CSV table of C-alpha atoms and ligand atoms in Angstrom, one decimal:
chain,number,residue,atom,x,y,z
A,1,MET,CA,0.4,0.1,-0.1
A,2,LYS,CA,1.3,3.4,-1.3
A,3,LEU,CA,0.5,6.2,1.0
A,4,PRO,CA,1.9,9.6,0.6
A,5,LYS,CA,3.2,12.1,3.3
A,6,ILE,CA,0.8,14.5,3.5
A,7,VAL,CA,-3.3,13.3,3.4
A,8,GLY,CA,-5.6,16.8,3.5
A,9,HIS,CA,-8.1,16.5,6.4
A,10,ARG,CA,-11.8,17.1,6.0
A,11,GLY,CA,-10.4,18.5,2.5
A,12,ALA,CA,-8.5,21.0,3.3
A,13,ALA,CA,-10.3,22.4,6.5
A,14,THR,CA,-7.8,25.0,6.9
A,15,HIS,CA,-8.5,27.0,3.7
A,16,ALA,CA,-12.1,26.0,2.7
A,17,PRO,CA,-14.7,23.7,4.6
A,18,GLU,CA,-13.9,21.1,5.9
A,19,ASN,CA,-16.4,18.0,3.9
A,20,THR,CA,-17.1,20.1,0.9
A,21,LEU,CA,-16.0,19.9,-2.6
A,22,ALA,CA,-14.6,22.7,-2.9
A,23,GLY,CA,-12.0,21.2,-0.4
A,24,LEU,CA,-11.5,18.4,-1.9
A,25,ARG,CA,-10.8,21.0,-5.3
A,26,GLN,CA,-8.9,22.8,-2.9
A,27,ALA,CA,-6.0,20.4,-1.5
A,28,ALA,CA,-5.8,18.9,-5.3
A,29,ALA,CA,-4.4,22.5,-5.6
A,30,PHE,CA,-2.4,22.1,-2.7
A,31,GLY,CA,-1.5,19.9,-4.7
A,32,ALA,CA,-2.0,17.4,-2.3
A,33,ALA,CA,-2.2,13.7,-3.5
A,34,TRP,CA,-4.6,12.6,-0.9
A,35,VAL,CA,-7.9,14.3,1.5
A,36,GLU,CA,-9.0,12.8,4.6
A,37,PHE,CA,-12.8,13.2,4.8
A,38,ASP,CA,-15.7,11.5,6.5
A,39,VAL,CA,-18.8,9.6,5.5
A,40,MET,CA,-22.5,8.8,7.5
A,41,LEU,CA,-25.5,8.2,6.7
A,42,SER,CA,-29.1,11.1,6.0
A,43,ARG,CA,-31.9,9.5,8.0
A,44,ASP,CA,-33.0,7.7,4.8
A,45,GLY,CA,-29.9,6.0,4.2
A,46,VAL,CA,-27.6,8.7,1.7
A,47,PRO,CA,-23.6,8.5,2.4
A,48,LEU,CA,-22.6,11.8,2.9
A,49,LEU,CA,-19.2,14.0,4.1
A,50,HIS,CA,-19.7,15.3,7.7
A,51,HIS,CA,-18.3,15.0,10.5
A,52,ASP,CA,-20.1,16.0,13.6
A,53,LYS,CA,-23.4,14.4,14.6
A,54,SER,CA,-25.1,17.1,14.5
A,55,LEU,CA,-25.4,20.5,11.3
A,56,ALA,CA,-25.1,23.4,14.1
A,57,ARG,CA,-21.5,24.0,13.2
A,58,THR,CA,-21.5,23.7,9.6
A,59,THR,CA,-24.8,24.6,8.7
A,60,GLY,CA,-27.1,26.2,11.8
A,61,ASP,CA,-29.5,23.4,11.7
A,62,PRO,CA,-30.0,21.9,15.0
A,63,ARG,CA,-31.2,18.9,13.7
A,64,LEU,CA,-28.9,15.7,13.7
A,65,VAL,CA,-27.9,14.1,10.2
A,66,THR,CA,-29.1,10.7,10.7
A,67,GLU,CA,-32.4,11.9,12.1
A,68,THR,CA,-32.7,14.1,8.2
A,69,ASN,CA,-33.3,13.1,5.3
A,70,PHE,CA,-31.3,13.4,2.3
A,71,ALA,CA,-33.3,16.3,0.6
A,72,ASP,CA,-33.8,18.5,3.9
A,73,LEU,CA,-29.6,18.0,4.1
A,74,LYS,CA,-29.1,19.3,0.6
A,75,THR,CA,-31.4,23.0,0.6
A,76,LEU,CA,-28.3,23.2,3.6
A,77,ASP,CA,-25.4,25.7,3.1
A,78,ALA,CA,-22.5,24.1,4.5
A,79,GLY,CA,-19.4,26.9,3.0
A,80,ALA,CA,-21.3,30.3,4.7
A,81,TRP,CA,-20.3,29.6,7.7
A,82,PHE,CA,-16.9,29.1,7.1
A,83,ASP,CA,-16.4,32.5,5.1
A,84,PRO,CA,-18.9,33.8,2.8
A,85,ARG,CA,-16.8,33.1,-0.1
A,86,PHE,CA,-18.1,29.8,-0.2
A,87,ALA,CA,-22.5,30.7,0.7
A,88,GLY,CA,-24.0,28.0,-1.4
A,89,GLU,CA,-21.8,25.2,-0.7
A,90,ARG,CA,-23.4,22.2,-0.4
A,91,ILE,CA,-23.0,18.9,1.6
A,92,PRO,CA,-21.5,16.0,-1.1
A,93,THR,CA,-22.9,12.8,-1.1
A,94,PHE,CA,-20.4,10.5,-1.5
A,95,ALA,CA,-21.1,9.8,-5.3
A,96,GLU,CA,-20.5,13.7,-5.4
A,97,ALA,CA,-17.5,13.8,-4.0
A,98,ILE,CA,-15.9,10.6,-5.4
A,99,ALA,CA,-16.8,12.0,-9.0
A,100,VAL,CA,-14.5,14.9,-8.1
A,101,LEU,CA,-12.2,12.9,-6.9
A,102,ALA,CA,-11.7,10.5,-10.4
A,103,GLU,CA,-11.9,14.8,-11.8
A,104,LEU,CA,-9.1,15.5,-10.2
A,105,GLY,CA,-6.5,12.2,-9.8
A,106,LEU,CA,-6.7,12.5,-6.2
A,107,GLY,CA,-6.6,9.9,-3.5
A,108,ALA,CA,-9.1,9.5,-0.4
A,109,ASN,CA,-8.5,7.6,3.2
A,110,VAL,CA,-12.1,7.1,3.4
A,111,GLU,CA,-13.0,7.6,7.2
A,112,ILE,CA,-16.9,5.9,7.7
A,113,LYS,CA,-18.3,7.3,10.2
A,114,PRO,CA,-21.4,5.8,12.1
A,115,ALA,CA,-23.9,7.3,14.4
A,116,PRO,CA,-25.1,5.6,17.0
A,117,GLU,CA,-26.4,1.7,16.4
A,118,ARG,CA,-25.8,2.6,11.9
A,119,GLU,CA,-22.5,1.5,12.2
A,120,SER,CA,-23.0,-2.2,9.8
A,121,GLU,CA,-24.8,0.2,7.7
A,122,THR,CA,-22.8,3.2,7.2
A,123,ALA,CA,-19.9,0.4,6.2
A,124,GLU,CA,-21.8,-1.2,4.5
A,125,ALA,CA,-23.4,2.0,1.7
A,126,VAL,CA,-18.9,3.0,2.3
A,127,VAL,CA,-18.6,-0.6,0.2
A,128,ALA,CA,-21.6,-0.4,-2.1
A,129,GLU,CA,-20.7,2.9,-3.1
A,130,LEU,CA,-17.2,2.7,-4.1
A,131,ARG,CA,-18.0,-0.6,-5.7
A,132,LYS,CA,-20.6,1.3,-7.9
A,133,SER,CA,-18.0,4.4,-8.6
A,134,TRP,CA,-14.6,3.9,-7.5
A,135,PRO,CA,-12.9,4.8,-10.6
A,136,ALA,CA,-9.7,2.2,-11.8
A,137,THR,CA,-8.6,5.4,-12.7
A,138,LEU,CA,-7.4,6.3,-8.6
A,139,PRO,CA,-5.9,4.7,-6.2
A,140,PRO,CA,-8.1,2.2,-4.4
A,141,PRO,CA,-8.9,4.0,-1.2
A,142,LEU,CA,-7.9,3.2,2.6
A,143,LEU,CA,-11.3,2.5,4.2
A,144,SER,CA,-10.3,3.1,7.7
A,145,SER,CA,-13.1,3.3,11.3
A,146,PHE,CA,-12.7,4.1,14.8
A,147,GLU,CA,-15.5,1.5,15.1
A,148,ASP,CA,-14.5,-2.4,15.0
A,149,SER,CA,-17.4,-3.2,13.1
A,150,CYS,CA,-17.5,-0.7,10.4
A,151,ILE,CA,-14.0,-2.3,10.3
A,152,GLU,CA,-15.4,-6.1,10.6
A,153,VAL,CA,-17.8,-4.8,7.3
A,154,ALA,CA,-14.9,-3.9,5.0
A,155,LEU,CA,-13.0,-7.3,6.0
A,156,THR,CA,-15.8,-9.1,4.6
A,157,ARG,CA,-17.2,-7.0,1.8
A,158,ALA,CA,-14.4,-5.8,0.1
A,159,PRO,CA,-11.6,-7.7,2.2
A,160,GLU,CA,-9.2,-6.2,-1.2
A,161,LEU,CA,-9.6,-2.6,0.1
A,162,PRO,CA,-7.0,-1.3,2.4
A,163,ARG,CA,-8.2,-0.9,6.0
A,164,GLY,CA,-6.9,1.5,8.8
A,165,HIS,CA,-7.5,1.6,12.5
A,166,LEU,CA,-8.1,4.9,14.1
A,167,TYR,CA,-7.6,5.7,18.1
A,168,GLU,CA,-7.3,8.3,19.5
A,169,ALA,CA,-4.8,7.1,22.2
A,170,ILE,CA,-2.6,3.6,21.0
A,171,PRO,CA,-3.7,1.3,23.9
A,172,ALA,CA,-1.5,-1.5,24.9
A,173,ASN,CA,-3.5,-4.6,22.9
A,174,TRP,CA,-3.6,-2.4,19.9
A,175,GLN,CA,-2.6,-5.7,17.9
A,176,ASP,CA,-5.6,-7.4,18.4
A,177,SER,CA,-7.9,-5.4,16.5
A,178,VAL,CA,-5.4,-4.4,14.1
A,179,ALA,CA,-4.5,-8.1,13.3
A,180,ARG,CA,-7.7,-9.8,13.5
A,181,LEU,CA,-9.0,-6.9,11.0
A,182,ASP,CA,-6.0,-7.6,8.6
A,183,CYS,CA,-5.9,-3.6,8.6
A,184,ARG,CA,-2.2,-1.7,6.9
A,185,SER,CA,-1.9,1.2,8.8
A,186,VAL,CA,-2.7,2.4,12.5
A,187,HIS,CA,-4.1,5.8,12.8
A,188,GLY,CA,-3.3,7.5,16.3
A,189,ARG,CA,-3.9,11.3,17.0
A,190,GLU,CA,-0.9,13.2,16.9
A,191,TYR,CA,0.2,14.7,20.3
A,192,LEU,CA,-0.8,11.4,21.9
A,193,LEU,CA,2.0,9.7,20.1
A,194,ASP,CA,5.3,8.8,21.7
A,195,GLN,CA,9.2,7.5,19.2
A,196,GLU,CA,8.4,4.5,20.8
A,197,ILE,CA,5.0,3.5,19.8
A,198,VAL,CA,6.0,4.5,16.3
A,199,ALA,CA,8.8,1.9,16.2
A,200,GLN,CA,6.6,-0.2,18.2
A,201,ILE,CA,3.8,-0.5,14.9
A,202,ARG,CA,6.2,-0.1,12.4
A,203,ASN,CA,8.7,-3.0,13.8
A,204,ALA,CA,5.6,-5.0,13.8
A,205,GLY,CA,5.5,-4.5,9.9
A,206,TYR,CA,2.1,-2.2,9.9
A,207,ARG,CA,1.8,2.3,8.9
A,208,VAL,CA,1.3,4.4,10.7
A,209,VAL,CA,-1.0,7.5,10.4
A,210,THR,CA,-1.6,10.7,12.6
A,211,TYR,CA,-3.6,13.1,12.4
A,212,THR,CA,-4.1,15.8,13.0
A,213,VAL,CA,-0.9,17.6,12.3
A,214,ASN,CA,-0.9,21.7,11.9
A,215,ASP,CA,2.1,22.2,14.1
A,216,PRO,CA,4.9,22.1,10.8
A,217,ALA,CA,7.7,21.9,14.7
A,218,ARG,CA,5.5,19.4,15.1
A,219,ALA,CA,4.8,17.3,12.0
A,220,VAL,CA,9.3,17.4,11.0
A,221,LEU,CA,9.5,15.4,15.0
A,222,LEU,CA,6.9,13.1,13.5
A,223,ASP,CA,8.3,12.1,10.9
A,224,SER,CA,11.9,12.2,12.1
A,225,TRP,CA,9.9,9.0,14.5
A,226,GLY,CA,9.1,7.9,11.2
A,227,VAL,CA,6.1,8.8,11.1
A,228,ASP,CA,3.4,7.1,7.3
A,229,THR,CA,1.7,9.8,6.8
A,230,ILE,CA,0.7,13.0,8.3
A,231,ILE,CA,-2.8,14.0,7.8
A,232,THR,CA,-3.6,18.0,8.4
A,233,ASP,CA,-5.9,20.5,8.1
A,234,ASP,CA,-3.3,22.9,6.4
A,235,ILE,CA,-1.6,21.5,3.6
A,236,PRO,CA,0.8,24.2,2.5
A,237,ALA,CA,2.3,24.9,5.9
A,238,ILE,CA,3.4,20.3,6.6
A,239,THR,CA,4.4,20.8,2.9
A,240,ALA,CA,7.0,23.1,3.2
A,241,ALA,CA,7.9,22.0,6.8
A,242,LEU,CA,8.5,18.6,5.8
A,243,ALA,CA,10.2,20.1,2.3
A,244,LYS,CA,12.9,22.4,4.5
A,245,ALA,CA,14.1,19.7,6.6
A,246,ASP,CA,13.9,17.6,3.0
A,247,ALA,CA,11.7,15.2,4.0
A,248,VAL,CA,9.3,15.0,0.6
B,1,G3P,O1,-9.0,9.9,10.0
B,1,G3P,C1,-8.2,10.7,10.7
B,1,G3P,C2,-9.2,11.8,11.3
B,1,G3P,O2,-10.1,12.3,10.8
B,1,G3P,C3,-10.2,11.1,12.7
B,1,G3P,O3,-10.7,12.3,13.9
B,1,G3P,O4,-12.6,13.4,14.3
B,1,G3P,O5,-11.2,14.5,12.9
B,1,G3P,O6,-12.5,13.0,11.4
B,1,G3P,P1,-11.7,13.5,13.6
B,2,MG,MG1,-12.3,12.2,9.8
């Protein structure tokens, strides 16, 4: 599995509204090879890009994504909160995002982000959409989740696609789930990583992915520990820092 050193978080979240098509375009414009984004289901089962359970922060609507039908979600403005320049930006469906990735030649780490009780259904919908529309021109997507049950569905339904296990702090028994679910990468929150755990994971033959690194000095340090991939909101800042340190 070839992963890039830098992956744009939720698109290019410092510079464009997160989890939108504008964000994917911004990441590509910055020269990113890959983006990460979150996929969850509308009430009526449409997979779409959104991070929070609630729509409040990104659209001003107080409802939950999982309680809102797709037709209603599509009327909401998901760009104006970030900057008036992005007014009119919509919450994209996963299918729309894949079409833009294909157009831009952008690879993706697809994070399966289920509402409680919808873990399997969300993972099933993600795999079904990938089967239908993931372009052969792009590298296979890396599927990741905090939820073992989501990764399990990915393993069963699309064993050929690489899987990553997300953690906040990486637990001492990380290898139990990672081996059982045949993951290729272990993803940990950047300020909870240390050099020892990075070495331990890499020595066991897995890739280390970390999120969300927006501090250039921290990115250079993590890279020096052997972290394979850095997920960042700020693609230009981290690209420049690693280039200066001769790391990319
Ligand atoms: O996939 C890395 C990162 O996105 C996980 O955390 O909360 O930003 O989705 P979160
Ligand atoms: Mg995410």
